[in-house]
Amino acid sequence: MSEISLQIDGKEVAVSAGTTILEAARSLGIEIPTVCDHAQLSPYGACRICTVEADANGRTNLVASCQYPVEKDMVVRTKTEQVDKIRKVLLEQMLSHAPDSEQLVALGQIYGADRDRFEKEASFCILCGLCVRYCAEVKKKDAISFFDRGAKREIAFLPEIAMQECWDCKECFPLCPTSALQAAYVLTEALMTPTEPAAPSCGGGCSSSEGCG
Amino acid sequence: MSRIKSPAELEAFRKEILAQRDPDKPCITLCSGSACNATGSGKVAAALELEIEKQGVTTEVVSRRTGCHGFCEQGPIVVIYPQGICYLKVQPEDIAEIISETIKKQKIVERLLYVDPNSGERATLEEDIPFYKYQKRLVLGSNRKIDPRSLEDYLAVEGYQAIAKVLFEMTPEQVVGEVKDAKLRGRGGAGFPSGLKWDFARNAPGDQKYVVVNCDEGDPGAYMDRSVMEGNPFAVLEGLMIGAYAIGANEGYIYVRQEYPLAVANLTVAIEKAEEYGLLGKNILGSGFDFTIKVHRGAGAFICGEETSLLNSLEGKAGEPNARPPFPAIRGLWSKPTNINNVETWANIPMIINKGAAFFSAIGTESSKGTKIFSLVGKVNNTGLVEVPMGASLRDIIFKIGGGVPGDKKFKAVQTGGPSGGCLPEDLLDTKVDFDELSQAGAMMGSGGMIVMDEDTCLVDIARYFLAFLSDESCGKCTPCREGIRQMLKILTNMTKGLAKEGDIDLLFELAEATKGSSMCALGKTAPNPVLSTLNHFREEYEAHINEKRCPSLSCKELIAFHIEPEKCKGCGACFRKCPAEAIEGGKKRIHVVVQEKCTKCGGCHEACPAAFDAVKILSGVPVPEATPEEARAIG
Ligand SMILES: Cc1cc2nc3c(=O)[nH]c(=O)nc-3n(C[C@H](O)[C@H](O)[C@H](O)COP(=O)(O)O)c2cc1C
Ligand code: SF4
Ligand code: SF4
Ligand code: SF4
Ligand code: FES
Ligand code: FES
C-alpha cells in the first residue's frame, strides 16, 4: 500500500493509505481524546470529541480524527483554541446525561468543562453506540439497538434476543463510558417488562414493522 | 408502436406526432398536479370531457391534463392555447361556459381571470399575470404543455433528442465536459458542480456503477421536486440516462418521498412507456447502451434526503449518514461508485445537451448558472413555485412575482434554504439568487424554500420553530447535532416564554459554533443557521425578549396580553361575542374588560374590535393596567 505523508502538530509522519488521523497521531504518541472509538469496532463518529483541525487541498476543516482518512500533505492540529472550546461544550453536553461518568469527568477536567452547565437529562446514556456496535460487530447478536431519532433517540434491548443471549454475555456492560450501569439498567428493564417486540429503528421514522427496506 | 430502434426512427416518429398536431387548433389544458387535484381538478376533467361531447366540439378542440404550473393556490388552472388564455380556480360548473363562450365565440369569461390584488387589474393571458411574467421557466415550462404520462407529448417538446445526440454523437467524456462547461451546480442544497461530481464517479475504479435521483424533498412546504417529477417525469428519466452514459452506469434508482403518490404513479407510467418504446432497457436506440431504472419509496424522514443516508436507506439499512469521505462517487450504493443528483439537477441535463453549455452558462451570475425553482410561501400575495434566472434579486421575486406582502403589513424578513437556511432582513433584499451570495449573506440556496415574513412574525420564535423541526429530524447519531440542537432549542423556547437569562445569547453562539464545527453531516453543520442569521440581523429582538421580556412583534403568547383601553371602548360588544374563552366582561353600554386569567390570547377580540374604535391593544413588556372597577364601567 502506498505511503501517505502528513504533518500532525508539527511532526512529520508517513502512514499507509486508509489510516485514520487518529491512528496516525497515535503512531506519533500524540494523544487525541476519544469516547466512542474502540479498537475492536469500526469507526462510528458519534461523540465528536476527537475533532481536530486539518488543512488539506487548500482548505481548513474540522474533522473527526477517528474516521477521517489521512490525505497527502495534510497538516493536522490536534489542539487549537477552537478545538478545545468545542470539546468543552461537547463534554458539557454529555455530562448533562452522565454526570458521574468517570471518563467524562476526567476529560471534563482537562477541558475545563462545567458538568452542571446544562440541565440534567433523565437518560444516562450518551448514545456512543459502543454497546450496540459491540453486540452487532463482535458478538453478531444484535440484541441491542437504537430506537427513534433526534433528541428522542435511545438504546433498547430486543427482549426476544436478549432473553437468550445476554445472561451469559454482558460483555457490553464494561464498555459503557457512563459506568457499566446504563446498559445493565436498560437490559433489566427489557427483561422485566414484557413488551411487544418493536422493530429496530431505521432512523427513518417509519412506523412500518418491516422497516424501510 | 413497437420499439424505436434508431435515432432515425425516433425522428420519424416525432415527425409523425407533430404532423398530427395542429398548433392553431384550440387546446384546453387542465392542471392535474397534486395541488390542483386536491382542489377538484378530477371533477373539472370529467366535466370537460362531458361538455366537449355535449356541445359537439370533439373535433374542434383538444384537451390535455398537464402537470403543475406553479400557481397552485389559484388552482385548478385551465389554460387555453394557442392564445394562452388563463382561467383560475376553475370549477366543474364553469366548464360549459368556457366552451360555449371561449371556444365557440372567442369570448373571455371575465370572472375566471386573474385579478391583481394591488391594482385590481385583470389579466387575460398567462404571460400577462405578474406571477408568471417575471419568471423564466426553462425547467418547469414544459409542465403546462404536456401530459406527464404521454411519451408522445414529451417527444413533441424535443424529448429524447438529447439522449440520441449523446449516444450517437458524443463520448462520455464529452458529455461530462458539456455539463462542466455549462457550470451546472447541484440543485439539492450544497450547490456542488455537477460536472465535477460526474467526473469523480466516472474516474472511480469499478465496473459496476450507479446513478440515483434524490426526490426525497423533506423541507416542509417545498415541492419543486414533486412538481417536476409529477409534471415531467420523462425529462428526469432522460437526464438520468444521460448521466448514466457519462459515468458508465447501467442501473439507476429513483428515491421518491413516501408522501408523493402521484409522482410515483406518473413516474411508473413513464418508465413503462419508455421501456415499451425501447427508450429504457437493452440496446437503447440501437446504440448498444443498456439502462434500467428502479423506483424506491422513501421512509419519510428528512435526514433520508442527505445522500449517504439515502443510499443506506436504499440498501435497506437505517437511514443515517455515514462519514464522508469516502464520497458516494467513490463508495456509494452497495459500496460501488455512485452519482447522486437532485431531481431538478437531472431535469436540467437534457436542456443543456439540446441547447448547449453556452446557452446555459449565458444565464445567471458568474458562479451560478441557469435557473432555480423556488417555493415561495408565507406572507406574500402570490404563493407558488417560481422559476427565475440565477442572479434575480430577492426583492424582485417577493415583490414583482410574489406581489409583495398582503394587507398593509410591512415586510420583515425572508427565509431561504429550508429548515437550516437563514433569515435576511429588508436591507439585504437586493441579494441575488446565487449560491455564494446567499451563503455570504448568512442564508443559503438550499433546495429552494423561500418563506416571506411580515412585521407580525417574531424571529426568535421562527428560530425556535426551525430548531424544533431539526431536533425531531436529526438522526441523533452525533453529539453536537443531537445535544447542541436540544440545548439551543431549550434556550429559544425559554426566550419566547420570558424565561431567558442574561448570557443566553453568548451561550447560543457557543453552542452554534460547536454544532456547526463538529457535526458529522450537513444537517448538523447547518442547523445553527436559523439561530445565527436571526441573531446577526435581528439581535435587538433577542435582547427585548431577554431583558424586557418583551416580544417586539407582539407574537409570543406568553409575553403578550390583550387589554381593552377604557377610554376607547364604546361597549359595542364585538369582542365579547368573538371571545371563545368567555374572558371578556361586558354588558350593554359598558366598558369591556379582559379577564387576564381566562384569556387564551387567541387575538379574536383584537380583530373583532371595529377599526374606528381600535380599543383592543396588545401589550408586551409592560404591566397590564388595572381593570376599570365594576362600578365605573357604565358608558355615557
Ligand atoms: C439533512 C439533509 C437533507 C437533504 N435533503 C435533500 C433532499 O430532500 N433532496 C435533495 O436533492 N438533496 C437533499 N440533500 C442534499 C443531498 O445530500 C445531496 O447533496 C444532493 O442530493 C446532491 O444532489 P445535487 O448535487 O444535484 O444537489 C440533503 C442534505 C441534507 C444534509
Ligand atoms: S448504554 Fe453506554 S455504551 Fe451503550 S450507547 Fe449508551 S452510553 Fe454508549
Ligand atoms: S449531524 Fe445530526 S443528522 Fe447528521 S449524523 Fe450527526 S446527529 Fe445525525
Ligand atoms: S384574546 Fe381571545 S381569549 Fe383573550 S380576550 Fe381576546 S378574544 Fe378572548
Ligand atoms: S471518538 Fe471520534 S467521534 Fe467519538
Ligand atoms: S398543481 Fe396545479 S398549479 Fe400546481
PDB file of C-alpha atoms in Angstrom, chain A:
ATOM      1  CA  MET A   1       0.000   0.000   0.000  1.00  0.00           C
ATOM      2  CA  SER A   2       1.156   3.466  -0.797  1.00  0.00           C
ATOM      3  CA  GLU A   3       2.517   5.622   1.977  1.00  0.00           C
ATOM      4  CA  ILE A   4       0.969   8.991   2.696  1.00  0.00           C
ATOM      5  CA  SER A   5       2.980  11.612   4.465  1.00  0.00           C
ATOM      6  CA  LEU A   6       1.439  14.308   6.556  1.00  0.00           C
ATOM      7  CA  GLN A   7       2.142  16.539   9.497  1.00  0.00           C
ATOM      8  CA  ILE A   8       0.468  16.351  12.889  1.00  0.00           C
ATOM      9  CA  ASP A   9       1.137  19.016  15.499  1.00  0.00           C
ATOM     10  CA  GLY A  10       4.280  19.916  13.637  1.00  0.00           C
ATOM     11  CA  LYS A  11       5.613  16.358  13.421  1.00  0.00           C
ATOM     12  CA  GLU A  12       6.057  14.580  10.102  1.00  0.00           C
ATOM     13  CA  VAL A  13       4.692  11.087   9.706  1.00  0.00           C
ATOM     14  CA  ALA A  14       4.161   8.626   6.844  1.00  0.00           C
ATOM     15  CA  VAL A  15       1.391   6.026   7.106  1.00  0.00           C
ATOM     16  CA  SER A  16      -0.390   3.722   4.694  1.00  0.00           C
ATOM     17  CA  ALA A  17      -3.411   4.965   2.784  1.00  0.00           C
ATOM     18  CA  GLY A  18      -6.685   4.415   4.591  1.00  0.00           C
ATOM     19  CA  THR A  19      -5.161   5.092   8.026  1.00  0.00           C
ATOM     20  CA  THR A  20      -7.220   7.483  10.097  1.00  0.00           C
ATOM     21  CA  ILE A  21      -5.812  10.705  11.501  1.00  0.00           C
ATOM     22  CA  LEU A  22      -6.309   9.271  14.988  1.00  0.00           C
ATOM     23  CA  GLU A  23      -4.216   6.204  14.203  1.00  0.00           C
ATOM     24  CA  ALA A  24      -1.528   8.326  12.604  1.00  0.00           C
ATOM     25  CA  ALA A  25      -1.446  10.591  15.653  1.00  0.00           C
ATOM     26  CA  ARG A  26      -1.173   7.617  17.980  1.00  0.00           C
ATOM     27  CA  SER A  27       1.757   6.314  15.995  1.00  0.00           C
ATOM     28  CA  LEU A  28       3.489   9.563  16.870  1.00  0.00           C
ATOM     29  CA  GLY A  29       2.499   9.275  20.510  1.00  0.00           C
ATOM     30  CA  ILE A  30       0.082  12.198  20.190  1.00  0.00           C
ATOM     31  CA  GLU A  31      -2.994  11.776  22.357  1.00  0.00           C
ATOM     32  CA  ILE A  32      -6.363  12.761  20.982  1.00  0.00           C
ATOM     33  CA  PRO A  33      -9.298  12.299  23.338  1.00  0.00           C
ATOM     34  CA  THR A  34     -11.929   9.755  22.266  1.00  0.00           C
ATOM     35  CA  VAL A  35     -15.148   8.398  23.702  1.00  0.00           C
ATOM     36  CA  CYS A  36     -16.905   6.322  21.091  1.00  0.00           C
ATOM     37  CA  ASP A  37     -13.777   4.884  19.484  1.00  0.00           C
ATOM     38  CA  HIS A  38     -12.902   1.259  20.224  1.00  0.00           C
ATOM     39  CA  ALA A  39     -10.064  -0.871  18.899  1.00  0.00           C
ATOM     40  CA  GLN A  40     -12.320  -3.804  18.019  1.00  0.00           C
ATOM     41  CA  LEU A  41     -15.024  -1.745  16.331  1.00  0.00           C
ATOM     42  CA  SER A  42     -15.217   0.183  13.115  1.00  0.00           C
ATOM     43  CA  PRO A  43     -15.144   3.969  13.491  1.00  0.00           C
ATOM     44  CA  TYR A  44     -18.542   5.441  14.183  1.00  0.00           C
ATOM     45  CA  GLY A  45     -18.079   9.158  14.703  1.00  0.00           C
ATOM     46  CA  ALA A  46     -20.744   9.759  17.317  1.00  0.00           C
ATOM     47  CA  CYS A  47     -19.132  11.651  20.185  1.00  0.00           C
ATOM     48  CA  ARG A  48     -17.046  14.056  18.047  1.00  0.00           C
ATOM     49  CA  ILE A  49     -14.626  14.589  20.952  1.00  0.00           C
ATOM     50  CA  CYS A  50     -11.813  13.547  18.649  1.00  0.00           C
ATOM     51  CA  THR A  51     -12.426  16.566  16.387  1.00  0.00           C
ATOM     52  CA  VAL A  52      -9.208  18.117  15.076  1.00  0.00           C
ATOM     53  CA  GLU A  53      -8.321  20.853  12.633  1.00  0.00           C
ATOM     54  CA  ALA A  54      -6.946  19.737   9.287  1.00  0.00           C
ATOM     55  CA  ASP A  55      -5.633  21.609   6.254  1.00  0.00           C
ATOM     56  CA  ALA A  56      -5.935  19.677   3.028  1.00  0.00           C
ATOM     57  CA  ASN A  57      -6.358  20.704  -0.601  1.00  0.00           C
ATOM     58  CA  GLY A  58      -6.158  24.359   0.326  1.00  0.00           C
ATOM     59  CA  ARG A  59      -8.998  24.195   2.797  1.00  0.00           C
ATOM     60  CA  THR A  60      -9.157  24.067   6.575  1.00  0.00           C
ATOM     61  CA  ASN A  61     -11.767  21.812   8.102  1.00  0.00           C
ATOM     62  CA  LEU A  62     -12.728  20.437  11.465  1.00  0.00           C
ATOM     63  CA  VAL A  63     -12.908  16.667  11.135  1.00  0.00           C
ATOM     64  CA  ALA A  64     -13.476  13.666  13.388  1.00  0.00           C
ATOM     65  CA  SER A  65      -9.995  12.146  13.560  1.00  0.00           C
ATOM     66  CA  CYS A  66     -11.255   8.649  14.386  1.00  0.00           C
ATOM     67  CA  GLN A  67     -12.960   8.450  10.996  1.00  0.00           C
ATOM     68  CA  TYR A  68     -11.154  10.800   8.693  1.00  0.00           C
ATOM     69  CA  PRO A  69      -8.572   9.112   6.487  1.00  0.00           C
ATOM     70  CA  VAL A  70      -5.215  10.796   6.114  1.00  0.00           C
ATOM     71  CA  GLU A  71      -4.613  12.759   2.934  1.00  0.00           C
ATOM     72  CA  LYS A  72      -1.391  13.626   1.209  1.00  0.00           C
ATOM     73  CA  ASP A  73       0.429  16.628   2.710  1.00  0.00           C
ATOM     74  CA  MET A  74      -2.309  17.171   5.227  1.00  0.00           C
ATOM     75  CA  VAL A  75      -1.457  19.433   8.139  1.00  0.00           C
ATOM     76  CA  VAL A  76      -3.272  18.486  11.323  1.00  0.00           C
ATOM     77  CA  ARG A  77      -3.555  20.398  14.569  1.00  0.00           C
ATOM     78  CA  THR A  78      -4.987  18.325  17.406  1.00  0.00           C
ATOM     79  CA  LYS A  79      -5.193  21.171  19.898  1.00  0.00           C
ATOM     80  CA  THR A  80      -6.338  24.647  18.982  1.00  0.00           C
ATOM     81  CA  GLU A  81      -8.367  27.186  20.862  1.00  0.00           C
ATOM     82  CA  GLN A  82     -11.417  26.388  18.734  1.00  0.00           C
ATOM     83  CA  VAL A  83     -10.996  22.624  19.042  1.00  0.00           C
ATOM     84  CA  ASP A  84     -10.650  22.872  22.812  1.00  0.00           C
ATOM     85  CA  LYS A  85     -13.736  25.061  23.050  1.00  0.00           C
ATOM     86  CA  ILE A  86     -15.755  22.571  21.031  1.00  0.00           C
ATOM     87  CA  ARG A  87     -14.549  19.647  23.143  1.00  0.00           C
ATOM     88  CA  LYS A  88     -15.507  21.531  26.268  1.00  0.00           C
ATOM     89  CA  VAL A  89     -19.073  22.109  25.045  1.00  0.00           C
ATOM     90  CA  LEU A  90     -19.416  18.523  23.841  1.00  0.00           C
ATOM     91  CA  LEU A  91     -18.283  17.241  27.232  1.00  0.00           C
ATOM     92  CA  GLU A  92     -20.723  19.513  28.999  1.00  0.00           C
ATOM     93  CA  GLN A  93     -23.496  18.193  26.771  1.00  0.00           C
ATOM     94  CA  MET A  94     -22.577  14.588  27.528  1.00  0.00           C
ATOM     95  CA  LEU A  95     -22.154  15.302  31.229  1.00  0.00           C
ATOM     96  CA  SER A  96     -25.716  16.548  31.371  1.00  0.00           C
ATOM     97  CA  HIS A  97     -26.719  12.949  30.697  1.00  0.00           C
ATOM     98  CA  ALA A  98     -23.969  11.139  32.576  1.00  0.00           C
ATOM     99  CA  PRO A  99     -22.643  13.465  35.287  1.00  0.00           C
ATOM    100  CA  ASP A 100     -20.931  10.627  37.162  1.00  0.00           C
ATOM    101  CA  SER A 101     -19.114   9.026  34.287  1.00  0.00           C
ATOM    102  CA  GLU A 102     -15.506   8.753  35.399  1.00  0.00           C
ATOM    103  CA  GLN A 103     -14.189   9.035  31.897  1.00  0.00           C
ATOM    104  CA  LEU A 104     -16.235  12.132  31.111  1.00  0.00           C
ATOM    105  CA  VAL A 105     -15.449  13.766  34.434  1.00  0.00           C
ATOM    106  CA  ALA A 106     -11.734  13.196  33.852  1.00  0.00           C
ATOM    107  CA  LEU A 107     -11.881  14.615  30.331  1.00  0.00           C
ATOM    108  CA  GLY A 108     -14.020  17.455  31.641  1.00  0.00           C
ATOM    109  CA  GLN A 109     -11.230  18.442  33.985  1.00  0.00           C
ATOM    110  CA  ILE A 110      -8.750  18.671  31.137  1.00  0.00           C
ATOM    111  CA  TYR A 111     -11.017  20.894  29.055  1.00  0.00           C
ATOM    112  CA  GLY A 112     -12.492  22.905  31.890  1.00  0.00           C
ATOM    113  CA  ALA A 113     -15.985  21.569  31.331  1.00  0.00           C
ATOM    114  CA  ASP A 114     -18.626  22.515  33.880  1.00  0.00           C
ATOM    115  CA  ARG A 115     -20.705  19.418  34.413  1.00  0.00           C
ATOM    116  CA  ASP A 116     -23.611  21.434  35.729  1.00  0.00           C
ATOM    117  CA  ARG A 117     -23.756  23.858  32.847  1.00  0.00           C
ATOM    118  CA  PHE A 118     -26.762  22.248  31.229  1.00  0.00           C
ATOM    119  CA  GLU A 119     -29.832  20.964  32.962  1.00  0.00           C
ATOM    120  CA  LYS A 120     -29.596  17.244  33.772  1.00  0.00           C
ATOM    121  CA  GLU A 121     -31.279  14.942  31.297  1.00  0.00           C
ATOM    122  CA  ALA A 122     -33.163  11.908  32.507  1.00  0.00           C
ATOM    123  CA  SER A 123     -31.228   9.432  30.376  1.00  0.00           C
ATOM    124  CA  PHE A 124     -27.770   8.406  31.473  1.00  0.00           C
ATOM    125  CA  CYS A 125     -26.849   7.208  28.027  1.00  0.00           C
ATOM    126  CA  ILE A 126     -24.705   9.392  25.772  1.00  0.00           C
ATOM    127  CA  LEU A 127     -25.535   7.244  22.728  1.00  0.00           C
ATOM    128  CA  CYS A 128     -21.919   6.493  21.967  1.00  0.00           C
ATOM    129  CA  GLY A 129     -23.139   3.212  20.459  1.00  0.00           C
ATOM    130  CA  LEU A 130     -20.317   1.124  21.960  1.00  0.00           C
ATOM    131  CA  CYS A 131     -22.740  -1.429  23.360  1.00  0.00           C
ATOM    132  CA  VAL A 132     -24.841  -1.549  20.197  1.00  0.00           C
ATOM    133  CA  ARG A 133     -21.861  -1.866  17.906  1.00  0.00           C
ATOM    134  CA  TYR A 134     -20.052  -4.375  20.088  1.00  0.00           C
ATOM    135  CA  CYS A 135     -23.085  -6.614  20.134  1.00  0.00           C
ATOM    136  CA  ALA A 136     -23.531  -6.283  16.382  1.00  0.00           C
ATOM    137  CA  GLU A 137     -19.928  -6.334  15.188  1.00  0.00           C
ATOM    138  CA  VAL A 138     -18.148  -8.562  17.685  1.00  0.00           C
ATOM    139  CA  LYS A 139     -20.876 -10.798  19.117  1.00  0.00           C
ATOM    140  CA  LYS A 140     -23.007 -10.618  15.959  1.00  0.00           C
ATOM    141  CA  LYS A 141     -26.160 -10.937  18.055  1.00  0.00           C
ATOM    142  CA  ASP A 142     -27.881  -7.568  17.564  1.00  0.00           C
ATOM    143  CA  ALA A 143     -29.531  -7.873  20.938  1.00  0.00           C
ATOM    144  CA  ILE A 144     -29.384  -4.132  21.492  1.00  0.00           C
ATOM    145  CA  SER A 145     -30.250  -1.366  19.101  1.00  0.00           C
ATOM    146  CA  PHE A 146     -31.019   2.326  18.683  1.00  0.00           C
ATOM    147  CA  PHE A 147     -34.614   3.407  18.570  1.00  0.00           C
ATOM    148  CA  ASP A 148     -36.203   6.619  17.366  1.00  0.00           C
ATOM    149  CA  ARG A 149     -34.200   9.593  16.176  1.00  0.00           C
ATOM    150  CA  GLY A 150     -33.122  13.114  17.043  1.00  0.00           C
ATOM    151  CA  ALA A 151     -33.495  14.189  20.646  1.00  0.00           C
ATOM    152  CA  LYS A 152     -35.648  11.121  21.289  1.00  0.00           C
ATOM    153  CA  ARG A 153     -33.039   8.586  20.244  1.00  0.00           C
ATOM    154  CA  GLU A 154     -32.374   5.871  22.798  1.00  0.00           C
ATOM    155  CA  ILE A 155     -30.967   2.388  23.101  1.00  0.00           C
ATOM    156  CA  ALA A 156     -33.010  -0.681  23.955  1.00  0.00           C
ATOM    157  CA  PHE A 157     -32.530  -4.402  24.111  1.00  0.00           C
ATOM    158  CA  LEU A 158     -34.703  -6.591  21.958  1.00  0.00           C
ATOM    159  CA  PRO A 159     -36.191  -8.802  24.650  1.00  0.00           C
ATOM    160  CA  GLU A 160     -36.589 -11.893  22.492  1.00  0.00           C
ATOM    161  CA  ILE A 161     -32.892 -11.880  21.592  1.00  0.00           C
ATOM    162  CA  ALA A 162     -31.675 -10.533  24.922  1.00  0.00           C
ATOM    163  CA  MET A 163     -33.514 -13.265  26.802  1.00  0.00           C
ATOM    164  CA  GLN A 164     -31.415 -15.870  25.033  1.00  0.00           C
ATOM    165  CA  GLU A 165     -28.104 -14.173  24.598  1.00  0.00           C
ATOM    166  CA  CYS A 166     -27.441 -11.602  27.284  1.00  0.00           C
ATOM    167  CA  TRP A 167     -27.420 -13.597  30.546  1.00  0.00           C
ATOM    168  CA  ASP A 168     -24.199 -15.347  29.697  1.00  0.00           C
ATOM    169  CA  CYS A 169     -22.544 -12.474  27.893  1.00  0.00           C
ATOM    170  CA  LYS A 170     -22.903  -8.989  29.371  1.00  0.00           C
ATOM    171  CA  GLU A 171     -19.679  -8.090  27.599  1.00  0.00           C
ATOM    172  CA  CYS A 172     -21.060  -4.742  26.588  1.00  0.00           C
ATOM    173  CA  PHE A 173     -21.532  -3.575  30.175  1.00  0.00           C
ATOM    174  CA  PRO A 174     -17.919  -2.628  30.900  1.00  0.00           C
ATOM    175  CA  LEU A 175     -17.647  -0.743  27.600  1.00  0.00           C
ATOM    176  CA  CYS A 176     -20.171   1.860  28.647  1.00  0.00           C
ATOM    177  CA  PRO A 177     -18.471   5.195  29.324  1.00  0.00           C
ATOM    178  CA  THR A 178     -21.290   6.256  31.617  1.00  0.00           C
ATOM    179  CA  SER A 179     -20.201   3.458  34.013  1.00  0.00           C
ATOM    180  CA  ALA A 180     -21.455  -0.007  33.283  1.00  0.00           C
ATOM    181  CA  LEU A 181     -24.789   0.866  34.760  1.00  0.00           C
ATOM    182  CA  GLN A 182     -26.685   2.240  31.824  1.00  0.00           C
ATOM    183  CA  ALA A 183     -26.696  -0.820  29.625  1.00  0.00           C
ATOM    184  CA  ALA A 184     -27.365  -3.013  32.644  1.00  0.00           C
ATOM    185  CA  TYR A 185     -30.322  -0.878  33.585  1.00  0.00           C
ATOM    186  CA  VAL A 186     -31.841  -0.965  30.137  1.00  0.00           C
ATOM    187  CA  LEU A 187     -31.333  -4.696  29.920  1.00  0.00           C
ATOM    188  CA  THR A 188     -33.044  -5.329  33.229  1.00  0.00           C
ATOM    189  CA  GLU A 189     -35.898  -3.148  32.156  1.00  0.00           C
ATOM    190  CA  ALA A 190     -36.260  -5.017  28.882  1.00  0.00           C
ATOM    191  CA  LEU A 191     -36.300  -8.371  30.580  1.00  0.00           C
ATOM    192  CA  MET A 192     -38.576  -7.364  33.422  1.00  0.00           C
ATOM    193  CA  THR A 193     -41.300  -5.681  31.427  1.00  0.00           C
ATOM    194  CA  PRO A 194     -42.695  -7.985  28.797  1.00  0.00           C
ATOM    195  CA  THR A 195     -43.447  -5.819  25.810  1.00  0.00           C
ATOM    196  CA  GLU A 196     -44.391  -6.331  22.222  1.00  0.00           C
ATOM    197  CA  PRO A 197     -41.131  -6.687  20.341  1.00  0.00           C
ATOM    198  CA  ALA A 198     -40.556  -3.485  18.443  1.00  0.00           C
ATOM    199  CA  ALA A 199     -38.908  -3.311  15.046  1.00  0.00           C
ATOM    200  CA  PRO A 200     -35.355  -1.987  15.105  1.00  0.00           C
ATOM    201  CA  SER A 201     -35.026   1.675  14.277  1.00  0.00           C
ATOM    202  CA  CYS A 202     -34.216   2.626  10.770  1.00  0.00           C
ATOM    203  CA  GLY A 203     -33.755   6.217  11.865  1.00  0.00           C
ATOM    204  CA  GLY A 204     -36.212   6.893   9.143  1.00  0.00           C
ATOM    205  CA  GLY A 205     -39.119   7.185  11.466  1.00  0.00           C
ATOM    206  CA  CYS A 206     -41.427   4.963   9.518  1.00  0.00           C
ATOM    207  CA  SER A 207     -43.902   3.069  11.582  1.00  0.00           C
ATOM    208  CA  SER A 208     -43.840   0.102   9.274  1.00  0.00           C
ATOM    209  CA  SER A 209     -42.950  -3.050  11.116  1.00  0.00           C
ATOM    210  CA  GLU A 210     -40.960  -4.219   8.129  1.00  0.00           C
ATOM    211  CA  GLY A 211     -38.623  -1.245   8.441  1.00  0.00           C
ATOM    212  CA  CYS A 212     -37.965   0.903   5.450  1.00  0.00           C
ATOM    213  CA  GLY A 213     -36.050  -1.581   3.345  1.00  0.00           C
TER     214      GLY A 213
END
